[in-house]
PDB file of C-alpha atoms in Angstrom:
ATOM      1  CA  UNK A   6     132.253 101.069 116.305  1.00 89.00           C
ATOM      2  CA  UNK A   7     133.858  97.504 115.924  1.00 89.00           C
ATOM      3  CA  UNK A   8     131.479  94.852 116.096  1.00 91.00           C
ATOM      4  CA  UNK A   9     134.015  92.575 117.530  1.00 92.00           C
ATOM      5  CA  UNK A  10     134.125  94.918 120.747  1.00 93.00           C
ATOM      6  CA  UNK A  11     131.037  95.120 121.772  1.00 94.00           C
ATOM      7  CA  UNK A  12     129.928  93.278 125.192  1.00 95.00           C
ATOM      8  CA  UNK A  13     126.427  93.586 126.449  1.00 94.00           C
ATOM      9  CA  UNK A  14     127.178  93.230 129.999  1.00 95.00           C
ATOM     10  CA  UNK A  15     129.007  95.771 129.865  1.00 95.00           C
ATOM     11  CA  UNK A  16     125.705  98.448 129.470  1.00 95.00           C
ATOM     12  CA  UNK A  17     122.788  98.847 132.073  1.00 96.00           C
ATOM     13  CA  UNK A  18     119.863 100.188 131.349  1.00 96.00           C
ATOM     14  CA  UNK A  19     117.224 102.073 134.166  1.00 96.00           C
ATOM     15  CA  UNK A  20     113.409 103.029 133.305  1.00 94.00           C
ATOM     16  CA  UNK A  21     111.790 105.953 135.340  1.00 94.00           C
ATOM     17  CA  UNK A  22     108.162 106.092 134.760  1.00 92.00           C
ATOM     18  CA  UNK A  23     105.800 108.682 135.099  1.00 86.00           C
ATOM     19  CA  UNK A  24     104.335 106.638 137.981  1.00 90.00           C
ATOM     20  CA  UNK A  25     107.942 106.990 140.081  1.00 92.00           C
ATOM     21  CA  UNK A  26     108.589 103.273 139.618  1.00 94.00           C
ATOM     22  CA  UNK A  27     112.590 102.259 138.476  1.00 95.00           C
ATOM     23  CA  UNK A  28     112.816  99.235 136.263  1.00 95.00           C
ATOM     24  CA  UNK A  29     116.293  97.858 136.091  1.00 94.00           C
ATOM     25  CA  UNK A  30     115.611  95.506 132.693  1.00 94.00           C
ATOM     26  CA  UNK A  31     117.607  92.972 131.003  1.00 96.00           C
ATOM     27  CA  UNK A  32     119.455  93.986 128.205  1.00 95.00           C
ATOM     28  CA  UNK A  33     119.245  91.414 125.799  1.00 96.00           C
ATOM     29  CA  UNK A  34     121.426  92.387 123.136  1.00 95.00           C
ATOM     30  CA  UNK A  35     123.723  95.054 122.061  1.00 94.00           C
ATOM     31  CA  UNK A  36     124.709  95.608 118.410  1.00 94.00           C
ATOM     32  CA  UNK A  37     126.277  97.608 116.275  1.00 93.00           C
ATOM     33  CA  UNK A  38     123.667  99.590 113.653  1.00 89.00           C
ATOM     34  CA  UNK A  39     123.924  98.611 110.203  1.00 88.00           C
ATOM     35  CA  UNK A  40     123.635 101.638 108.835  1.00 85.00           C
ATOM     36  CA  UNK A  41     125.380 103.818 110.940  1.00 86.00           C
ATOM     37  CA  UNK A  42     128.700 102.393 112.375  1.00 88.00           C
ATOM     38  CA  UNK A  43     128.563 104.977 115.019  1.00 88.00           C
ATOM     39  CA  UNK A  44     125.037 103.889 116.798  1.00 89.00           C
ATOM     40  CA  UNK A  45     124.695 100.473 119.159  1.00 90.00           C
ATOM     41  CA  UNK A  46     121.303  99.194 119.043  1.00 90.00           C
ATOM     42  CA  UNK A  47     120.308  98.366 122.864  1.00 91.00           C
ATOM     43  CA  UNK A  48     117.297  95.381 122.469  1.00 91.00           C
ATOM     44  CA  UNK A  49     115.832  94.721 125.772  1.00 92.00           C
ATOM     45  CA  UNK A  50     114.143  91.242 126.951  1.00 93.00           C
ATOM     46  CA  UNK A  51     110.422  91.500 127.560  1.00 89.00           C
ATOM     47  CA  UNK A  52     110.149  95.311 128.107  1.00 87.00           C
ATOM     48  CA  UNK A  53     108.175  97.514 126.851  1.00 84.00           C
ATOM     49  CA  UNK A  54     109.802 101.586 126.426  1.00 84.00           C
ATOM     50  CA  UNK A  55     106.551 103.815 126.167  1.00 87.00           C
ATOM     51  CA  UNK A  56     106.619 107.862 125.552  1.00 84.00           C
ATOM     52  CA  UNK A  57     106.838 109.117 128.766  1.00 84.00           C
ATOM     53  CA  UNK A  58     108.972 106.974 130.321  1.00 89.00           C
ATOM     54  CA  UNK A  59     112.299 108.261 131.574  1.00 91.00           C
ATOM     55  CA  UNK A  60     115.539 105.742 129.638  1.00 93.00           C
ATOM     56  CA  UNK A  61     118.922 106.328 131.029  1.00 95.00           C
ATOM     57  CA  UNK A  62     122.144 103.779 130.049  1.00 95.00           C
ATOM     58  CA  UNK A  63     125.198 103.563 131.412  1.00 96.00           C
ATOM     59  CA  UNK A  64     128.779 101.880 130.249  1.00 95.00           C
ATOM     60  CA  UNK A  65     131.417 100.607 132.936  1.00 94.00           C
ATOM     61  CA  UNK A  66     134.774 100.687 130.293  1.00 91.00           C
ATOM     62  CA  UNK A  67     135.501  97.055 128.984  1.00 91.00           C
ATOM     63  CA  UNK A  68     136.578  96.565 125.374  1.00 90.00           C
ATOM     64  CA  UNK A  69     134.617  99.100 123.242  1.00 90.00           C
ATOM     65  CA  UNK A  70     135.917 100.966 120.661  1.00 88.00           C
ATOM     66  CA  UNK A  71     136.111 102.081 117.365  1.00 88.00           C
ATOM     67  CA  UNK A  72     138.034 100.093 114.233  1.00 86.00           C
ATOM     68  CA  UNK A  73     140.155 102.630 114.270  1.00 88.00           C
ATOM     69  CA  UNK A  74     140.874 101.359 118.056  1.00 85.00           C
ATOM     70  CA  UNK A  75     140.085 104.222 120.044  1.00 88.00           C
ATOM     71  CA  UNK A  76     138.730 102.956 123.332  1.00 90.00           C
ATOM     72  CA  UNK A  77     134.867 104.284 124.251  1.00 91.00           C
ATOM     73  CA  UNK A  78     134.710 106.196 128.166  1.00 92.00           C
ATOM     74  CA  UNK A  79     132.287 105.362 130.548  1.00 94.00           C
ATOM     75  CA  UNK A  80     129.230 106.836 131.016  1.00 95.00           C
ATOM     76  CA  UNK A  81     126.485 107.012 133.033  1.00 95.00           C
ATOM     77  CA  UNK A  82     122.250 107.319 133.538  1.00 95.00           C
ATOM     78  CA  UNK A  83     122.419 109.044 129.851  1.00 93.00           C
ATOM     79  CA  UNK A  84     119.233 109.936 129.056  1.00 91.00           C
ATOM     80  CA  UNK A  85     118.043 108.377 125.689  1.00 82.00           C
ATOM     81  CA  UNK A  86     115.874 110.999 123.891  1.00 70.00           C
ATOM     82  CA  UNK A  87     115.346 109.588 120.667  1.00 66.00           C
ATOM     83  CA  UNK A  88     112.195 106.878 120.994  1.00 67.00           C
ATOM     84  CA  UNK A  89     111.743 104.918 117.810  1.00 68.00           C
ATOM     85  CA  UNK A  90     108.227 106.806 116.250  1.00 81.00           C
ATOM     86  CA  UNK A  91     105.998 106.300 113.292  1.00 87.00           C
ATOM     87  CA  UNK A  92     105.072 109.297 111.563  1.00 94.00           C
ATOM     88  CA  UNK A  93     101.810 109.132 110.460  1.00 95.00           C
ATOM     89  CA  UNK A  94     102.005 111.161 107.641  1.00 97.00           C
ATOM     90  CA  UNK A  95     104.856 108.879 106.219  1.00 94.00           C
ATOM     91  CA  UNK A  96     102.191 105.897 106.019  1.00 93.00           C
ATOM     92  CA  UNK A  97     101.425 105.061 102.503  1.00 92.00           C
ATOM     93  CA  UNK A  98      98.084 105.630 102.709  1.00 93.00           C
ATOM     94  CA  UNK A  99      97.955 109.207 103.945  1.00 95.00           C
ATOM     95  CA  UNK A 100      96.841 111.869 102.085  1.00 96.00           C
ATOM     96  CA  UNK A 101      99.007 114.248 103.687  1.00 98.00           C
ATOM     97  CA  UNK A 102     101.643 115.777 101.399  1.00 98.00           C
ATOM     98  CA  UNK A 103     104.557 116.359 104.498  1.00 98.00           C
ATOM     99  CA  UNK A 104     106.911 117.293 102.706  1.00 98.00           C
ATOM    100  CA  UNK A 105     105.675 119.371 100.048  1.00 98.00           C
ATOM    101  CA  UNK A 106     106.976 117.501  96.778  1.00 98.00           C
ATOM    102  CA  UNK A 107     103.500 117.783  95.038  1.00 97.00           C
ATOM    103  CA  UNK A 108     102.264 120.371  96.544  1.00 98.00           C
ATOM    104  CA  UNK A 109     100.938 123.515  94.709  1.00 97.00           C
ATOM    105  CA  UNK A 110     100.094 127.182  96.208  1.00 98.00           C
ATOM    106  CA  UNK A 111      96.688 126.307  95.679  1.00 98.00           C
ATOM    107  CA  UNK A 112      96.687 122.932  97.949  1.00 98.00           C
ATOM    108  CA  UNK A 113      97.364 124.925 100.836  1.00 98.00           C
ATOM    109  CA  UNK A 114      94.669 128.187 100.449  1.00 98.00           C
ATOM    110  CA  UNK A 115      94.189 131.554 102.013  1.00 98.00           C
ATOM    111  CA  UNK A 116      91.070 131.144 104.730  1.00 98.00           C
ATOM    112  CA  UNK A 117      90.013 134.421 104.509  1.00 98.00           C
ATOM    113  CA  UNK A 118      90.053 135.557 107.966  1.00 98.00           C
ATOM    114  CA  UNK A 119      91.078 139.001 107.008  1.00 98.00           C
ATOM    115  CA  UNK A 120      93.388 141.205 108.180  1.00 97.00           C
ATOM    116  CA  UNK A 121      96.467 140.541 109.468  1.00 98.00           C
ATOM    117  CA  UNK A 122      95.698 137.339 108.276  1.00 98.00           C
ATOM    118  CA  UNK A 123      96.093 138.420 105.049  1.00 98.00           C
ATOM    119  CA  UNK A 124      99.870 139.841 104.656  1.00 98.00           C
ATOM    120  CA  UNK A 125     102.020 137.098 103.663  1.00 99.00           C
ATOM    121  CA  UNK A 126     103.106 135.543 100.912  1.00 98.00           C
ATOM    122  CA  UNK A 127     103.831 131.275 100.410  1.00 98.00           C
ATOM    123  CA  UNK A 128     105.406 129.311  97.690  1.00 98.00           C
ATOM    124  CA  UNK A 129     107.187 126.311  96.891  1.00 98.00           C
ATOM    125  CA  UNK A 130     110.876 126.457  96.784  1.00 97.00           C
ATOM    126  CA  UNK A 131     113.662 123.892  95.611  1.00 97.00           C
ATOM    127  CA  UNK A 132     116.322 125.965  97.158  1.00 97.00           C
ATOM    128  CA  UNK A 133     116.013 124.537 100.360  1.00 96.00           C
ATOM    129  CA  UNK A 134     114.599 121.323 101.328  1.00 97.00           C
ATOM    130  CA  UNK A 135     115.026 119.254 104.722  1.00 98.00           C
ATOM    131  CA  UNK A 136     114.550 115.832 102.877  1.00 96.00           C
ATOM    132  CA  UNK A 137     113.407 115.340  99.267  1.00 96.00           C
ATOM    133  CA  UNK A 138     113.555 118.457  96.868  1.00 98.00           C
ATOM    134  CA  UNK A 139     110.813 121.058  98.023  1.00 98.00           C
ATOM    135  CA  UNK A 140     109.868 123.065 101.391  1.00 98.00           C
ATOM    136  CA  UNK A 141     107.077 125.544 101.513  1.00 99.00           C
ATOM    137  CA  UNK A 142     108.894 129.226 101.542  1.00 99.00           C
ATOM    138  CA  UNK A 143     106.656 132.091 103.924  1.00 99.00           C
ATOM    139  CA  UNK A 144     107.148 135.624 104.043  1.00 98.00           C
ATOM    140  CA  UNK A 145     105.377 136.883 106.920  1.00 98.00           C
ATOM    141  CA  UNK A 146     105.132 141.169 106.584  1.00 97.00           C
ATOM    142  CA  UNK A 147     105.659 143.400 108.797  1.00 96.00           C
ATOM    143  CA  UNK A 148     102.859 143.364 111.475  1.00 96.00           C
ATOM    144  CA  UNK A 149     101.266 140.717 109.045  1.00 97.00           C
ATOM    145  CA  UNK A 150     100.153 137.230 108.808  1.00 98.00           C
ATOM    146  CA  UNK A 151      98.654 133.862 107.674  1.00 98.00           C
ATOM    147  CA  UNK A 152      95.932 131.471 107.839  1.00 99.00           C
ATOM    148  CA  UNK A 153      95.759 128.331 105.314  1.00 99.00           C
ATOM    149  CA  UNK A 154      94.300 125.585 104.985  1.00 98.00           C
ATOM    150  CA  UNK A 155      95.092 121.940 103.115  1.00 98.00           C
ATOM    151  CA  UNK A 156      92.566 120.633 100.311  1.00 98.00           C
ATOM    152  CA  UNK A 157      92.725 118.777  97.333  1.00 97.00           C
ATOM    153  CA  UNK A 158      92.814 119.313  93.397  1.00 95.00           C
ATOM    154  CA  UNK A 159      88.826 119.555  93.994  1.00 96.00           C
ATOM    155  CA  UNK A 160      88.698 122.144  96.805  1.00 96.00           C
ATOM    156  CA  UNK A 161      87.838 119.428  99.311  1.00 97.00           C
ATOM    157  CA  UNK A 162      90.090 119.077 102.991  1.00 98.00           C
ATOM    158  CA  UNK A 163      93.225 116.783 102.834  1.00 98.00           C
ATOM    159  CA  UNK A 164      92.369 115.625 106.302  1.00 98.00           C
ATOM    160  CA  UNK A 165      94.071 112.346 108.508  1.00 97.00           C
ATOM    161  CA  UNK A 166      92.644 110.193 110.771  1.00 96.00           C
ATOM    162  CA  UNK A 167      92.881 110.879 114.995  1.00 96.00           C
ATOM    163  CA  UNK A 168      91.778 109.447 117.724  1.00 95.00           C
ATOM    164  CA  UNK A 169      90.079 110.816 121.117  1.00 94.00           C
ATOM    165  CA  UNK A 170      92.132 109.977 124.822  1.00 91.00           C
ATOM    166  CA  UNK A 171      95.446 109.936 123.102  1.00 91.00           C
ATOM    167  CA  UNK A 172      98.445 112.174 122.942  1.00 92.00           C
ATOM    168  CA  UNK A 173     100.142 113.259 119.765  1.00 95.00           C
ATOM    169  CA  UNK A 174     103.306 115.051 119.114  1.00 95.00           C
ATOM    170  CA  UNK A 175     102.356 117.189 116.135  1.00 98.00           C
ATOM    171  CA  UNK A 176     105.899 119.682 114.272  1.00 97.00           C
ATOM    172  CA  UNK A 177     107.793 119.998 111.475  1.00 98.00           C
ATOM    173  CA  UNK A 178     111.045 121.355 110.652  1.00 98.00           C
ATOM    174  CA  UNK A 179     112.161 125.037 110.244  1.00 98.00           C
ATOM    175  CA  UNK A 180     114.920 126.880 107.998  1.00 99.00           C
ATOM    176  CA  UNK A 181     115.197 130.797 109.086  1.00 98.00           C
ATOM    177  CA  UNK A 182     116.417 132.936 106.594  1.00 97.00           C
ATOM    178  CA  UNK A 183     115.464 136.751 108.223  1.00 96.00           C
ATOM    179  CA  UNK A 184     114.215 136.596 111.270  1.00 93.00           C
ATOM    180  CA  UNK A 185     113.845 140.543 111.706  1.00 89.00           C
ATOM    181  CA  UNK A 186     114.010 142.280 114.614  1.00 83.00           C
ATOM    182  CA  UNK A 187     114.073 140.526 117.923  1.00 72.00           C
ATOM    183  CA  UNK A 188     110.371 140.351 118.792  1.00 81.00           C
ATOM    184  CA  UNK A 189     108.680 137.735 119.339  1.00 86.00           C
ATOM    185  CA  UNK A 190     106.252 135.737 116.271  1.00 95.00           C
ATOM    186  CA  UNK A 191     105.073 132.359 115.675  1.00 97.00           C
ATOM    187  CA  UNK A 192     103.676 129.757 114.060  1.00 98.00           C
ATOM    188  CA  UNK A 193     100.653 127.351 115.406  1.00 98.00           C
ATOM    189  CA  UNK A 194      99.370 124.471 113.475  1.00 98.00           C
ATOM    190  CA  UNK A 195      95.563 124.372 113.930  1.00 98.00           C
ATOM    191  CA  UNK A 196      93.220 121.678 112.498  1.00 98.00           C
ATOM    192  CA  UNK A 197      89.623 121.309 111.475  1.00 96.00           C
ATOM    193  CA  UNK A 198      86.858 121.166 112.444  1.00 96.00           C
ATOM    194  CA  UNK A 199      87.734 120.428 115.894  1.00 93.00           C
ATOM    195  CA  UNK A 200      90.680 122.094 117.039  1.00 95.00           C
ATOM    196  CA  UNK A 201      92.278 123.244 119.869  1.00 96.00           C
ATOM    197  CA  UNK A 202      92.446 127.008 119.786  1.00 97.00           C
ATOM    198  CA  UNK A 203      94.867 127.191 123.016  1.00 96.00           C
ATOM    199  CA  UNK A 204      97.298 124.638 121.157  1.00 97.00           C
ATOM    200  CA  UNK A 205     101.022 126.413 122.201  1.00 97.00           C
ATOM    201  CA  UNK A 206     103.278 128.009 119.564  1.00 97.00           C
ATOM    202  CA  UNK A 207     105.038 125.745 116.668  1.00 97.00           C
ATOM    203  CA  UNK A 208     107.803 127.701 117.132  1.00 97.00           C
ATOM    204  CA  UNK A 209     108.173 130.814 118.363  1.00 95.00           C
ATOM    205  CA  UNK A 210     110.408 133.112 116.658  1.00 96.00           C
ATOM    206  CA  UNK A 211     112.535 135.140 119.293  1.00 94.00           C
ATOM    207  CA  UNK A 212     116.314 136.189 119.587  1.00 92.00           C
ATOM    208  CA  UNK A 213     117.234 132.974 120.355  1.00 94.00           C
ATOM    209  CA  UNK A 214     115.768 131.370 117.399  1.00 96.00           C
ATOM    210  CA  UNK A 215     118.947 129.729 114.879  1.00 96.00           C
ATOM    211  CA  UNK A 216     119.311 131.300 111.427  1.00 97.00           C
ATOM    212  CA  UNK A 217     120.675 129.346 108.690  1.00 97.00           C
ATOM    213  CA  UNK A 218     120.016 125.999 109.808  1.00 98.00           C
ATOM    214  CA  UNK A 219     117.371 123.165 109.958  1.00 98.00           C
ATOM    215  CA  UNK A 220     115.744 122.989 113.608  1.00 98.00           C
ATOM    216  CA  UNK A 221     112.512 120.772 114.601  1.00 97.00           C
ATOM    217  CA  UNK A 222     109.908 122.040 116.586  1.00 97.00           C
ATOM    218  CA  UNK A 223     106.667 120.129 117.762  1.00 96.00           C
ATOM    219  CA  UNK A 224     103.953 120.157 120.515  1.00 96.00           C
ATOM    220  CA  UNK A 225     101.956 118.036 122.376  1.00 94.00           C
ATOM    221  CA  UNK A 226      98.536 118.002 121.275  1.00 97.00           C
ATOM    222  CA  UNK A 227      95.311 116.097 121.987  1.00 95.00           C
ATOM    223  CA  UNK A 228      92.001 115.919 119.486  1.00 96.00           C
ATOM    224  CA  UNK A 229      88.303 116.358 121.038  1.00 93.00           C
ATOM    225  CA  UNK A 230      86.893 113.067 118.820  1.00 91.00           C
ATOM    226  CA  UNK A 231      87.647 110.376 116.735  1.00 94.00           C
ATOM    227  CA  UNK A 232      87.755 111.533 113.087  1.00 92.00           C
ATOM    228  CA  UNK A 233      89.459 113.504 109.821  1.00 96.00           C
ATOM    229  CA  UNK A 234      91.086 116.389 110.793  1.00 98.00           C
ATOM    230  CA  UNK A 235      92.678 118.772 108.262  1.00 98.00           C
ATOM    231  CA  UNK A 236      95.908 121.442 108.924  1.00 98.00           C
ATOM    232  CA  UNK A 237      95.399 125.076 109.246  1.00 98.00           C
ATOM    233  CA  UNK A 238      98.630 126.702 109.382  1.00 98.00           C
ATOM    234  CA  UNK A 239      98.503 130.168 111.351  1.00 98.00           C
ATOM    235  CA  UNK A 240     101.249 132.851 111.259  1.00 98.00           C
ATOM    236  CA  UNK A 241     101.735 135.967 113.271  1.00 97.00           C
ATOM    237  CA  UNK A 242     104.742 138.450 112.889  1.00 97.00           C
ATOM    238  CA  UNK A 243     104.630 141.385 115.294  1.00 94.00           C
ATOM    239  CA  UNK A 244     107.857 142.366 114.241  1.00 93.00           C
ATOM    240  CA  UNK A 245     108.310 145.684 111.576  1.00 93.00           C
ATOM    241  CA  UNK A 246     110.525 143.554 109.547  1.00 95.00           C
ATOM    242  CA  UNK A 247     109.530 140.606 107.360  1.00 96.00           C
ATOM    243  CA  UNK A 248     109.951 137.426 108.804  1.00 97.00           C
ATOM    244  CA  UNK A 249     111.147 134.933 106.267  1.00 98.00           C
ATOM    245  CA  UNK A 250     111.134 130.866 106.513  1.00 98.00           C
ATOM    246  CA  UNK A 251     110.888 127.845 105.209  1.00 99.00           C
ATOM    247  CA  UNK A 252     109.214 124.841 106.513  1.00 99.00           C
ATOM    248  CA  UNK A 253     109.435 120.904 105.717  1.00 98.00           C
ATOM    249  CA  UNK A 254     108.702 117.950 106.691  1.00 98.00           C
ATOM    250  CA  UNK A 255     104.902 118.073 108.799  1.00 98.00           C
ATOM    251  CA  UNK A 256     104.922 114.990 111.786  1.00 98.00           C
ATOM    252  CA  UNK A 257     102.083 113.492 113.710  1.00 97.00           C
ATOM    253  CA  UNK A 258     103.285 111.017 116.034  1.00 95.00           C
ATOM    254  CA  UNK A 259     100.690 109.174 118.130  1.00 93.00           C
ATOM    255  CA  UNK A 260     102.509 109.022 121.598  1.00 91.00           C
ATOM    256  CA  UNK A 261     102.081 105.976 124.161  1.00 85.00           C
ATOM    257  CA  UNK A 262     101.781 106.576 127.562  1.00 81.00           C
ATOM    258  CA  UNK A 263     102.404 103.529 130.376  1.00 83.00           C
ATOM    259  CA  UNK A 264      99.382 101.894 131.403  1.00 79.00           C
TER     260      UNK A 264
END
């Protein structure tokens, strides 16, 4: 977009909150991101956006457009999806490898659950990665599974820090590469020692599931006390054809609800 185009007034923002209240805020500045000529950074004066809050913008026509001088349309109550969150496991100081670039097979062990939890296979793969240079490759087998867990160089958890009455938005990212036959599987990400054994699938694999690209999934999840938790990954493939993946990238974003 061209800086020199760009007029706050004309953009209005709306905020529907969970509560049914409408905030009409004032937009204090709109600018063009520096990284990405494309994206206009909307700044609001003395407002607060939380998680499940409801942000829609609209643009009456004015000057906007692009350096190439293509003029931008108007739009209206678009729904912003994309809330700026911390990912916890991105913090310096976690002890979560996310995204598998020093990981080793034996970091992320077989819980012995028996089977099906037993038929699968997992490595460590450089032929596809979602950022950096490694994902974690599973072969699910026919009718098969997985349970692992996340520990150390010493056999001890990798565990991070949650905390009791929030809400977290626990995923990763997901590469298909045979999905098998169309039956349903999945994937839930469990965590000890206090988990939640209802937690909801993370994904499912069905017919609708895309092959051959990078896709995010996540959940909403909540944790019974303050502590440590640490992952374990569980697998199920009730299909008669191996279901094959990779997976990158682990998130836990703590979510902020409006008081």
């Amino acid at each position: 977009m061209d800086p020199e185009t760009v007029n706050k007034n004309n953009f209005s923002v709306s905020i529907e909150t969970a509560g049914g209240a409408v905030l009409s805020p004032i937009i204090r500045s709109v600018l063009v991101d520096s990284e990405e000529g494309n994206i206009l950074v909307v700044e609001l004066d003395n407002e607060i956006m939380y998680n499940d809050d409801v942000v829609k913008i609209s643009y009456t026509p004015g000057d906007l457009g692009t350096l190439d001088a293509v003029a931008s349309e108007a739009f209206t109550d678009a729904v912003l999806t994309d809330f700026i969150k911390v990912n916890l496991f991105d913090d310096p100081t976690s002890n979560v490898d996310n995204s598998f670039e020093t990981s080793e097979v034996s970091n992320w062990p077989y819980l012995w659950w028996g089977a099906p939890w037993d038929a699968y296979s997992m490595s460590f793969s450089f032929d596809q990665a979602h950022s950096g240079s490694k994902s974690m490759y599973l072969e699910f087998e026919p009718n098969g599974g997985m349970i692992i867990g996340n520990t150390d160089a010493d056999g001890n958890n990798v565990t991070f820090p949650t905390e009791k009455g929030f809400k977290y938005e626990m995923g990763a990212w997901i590469y298909v590469v045979d999905l098998g036959t169309p039956v349903t599987s999945n994937l839930r990400m469990f965590w000890r020692p206090s988990t939640d054994w209802g937690v909801a699938d993370n994904p499912n694999f069905n017919a609708t599931t895309p092959i051959g690209e990078w896709f995010y999934t996540s959940v909403t999840v909540s944790f019974a006390a303050d502590g440590n938790e640490s992952f374990m990954l569980r697998g199920q493939n009730v299909n008669s054809e191996t279901l094959k993946f990779y997976m990158d990238d682990l998130t836990l974003y703590k979510l902020t609800n409006r008081p």
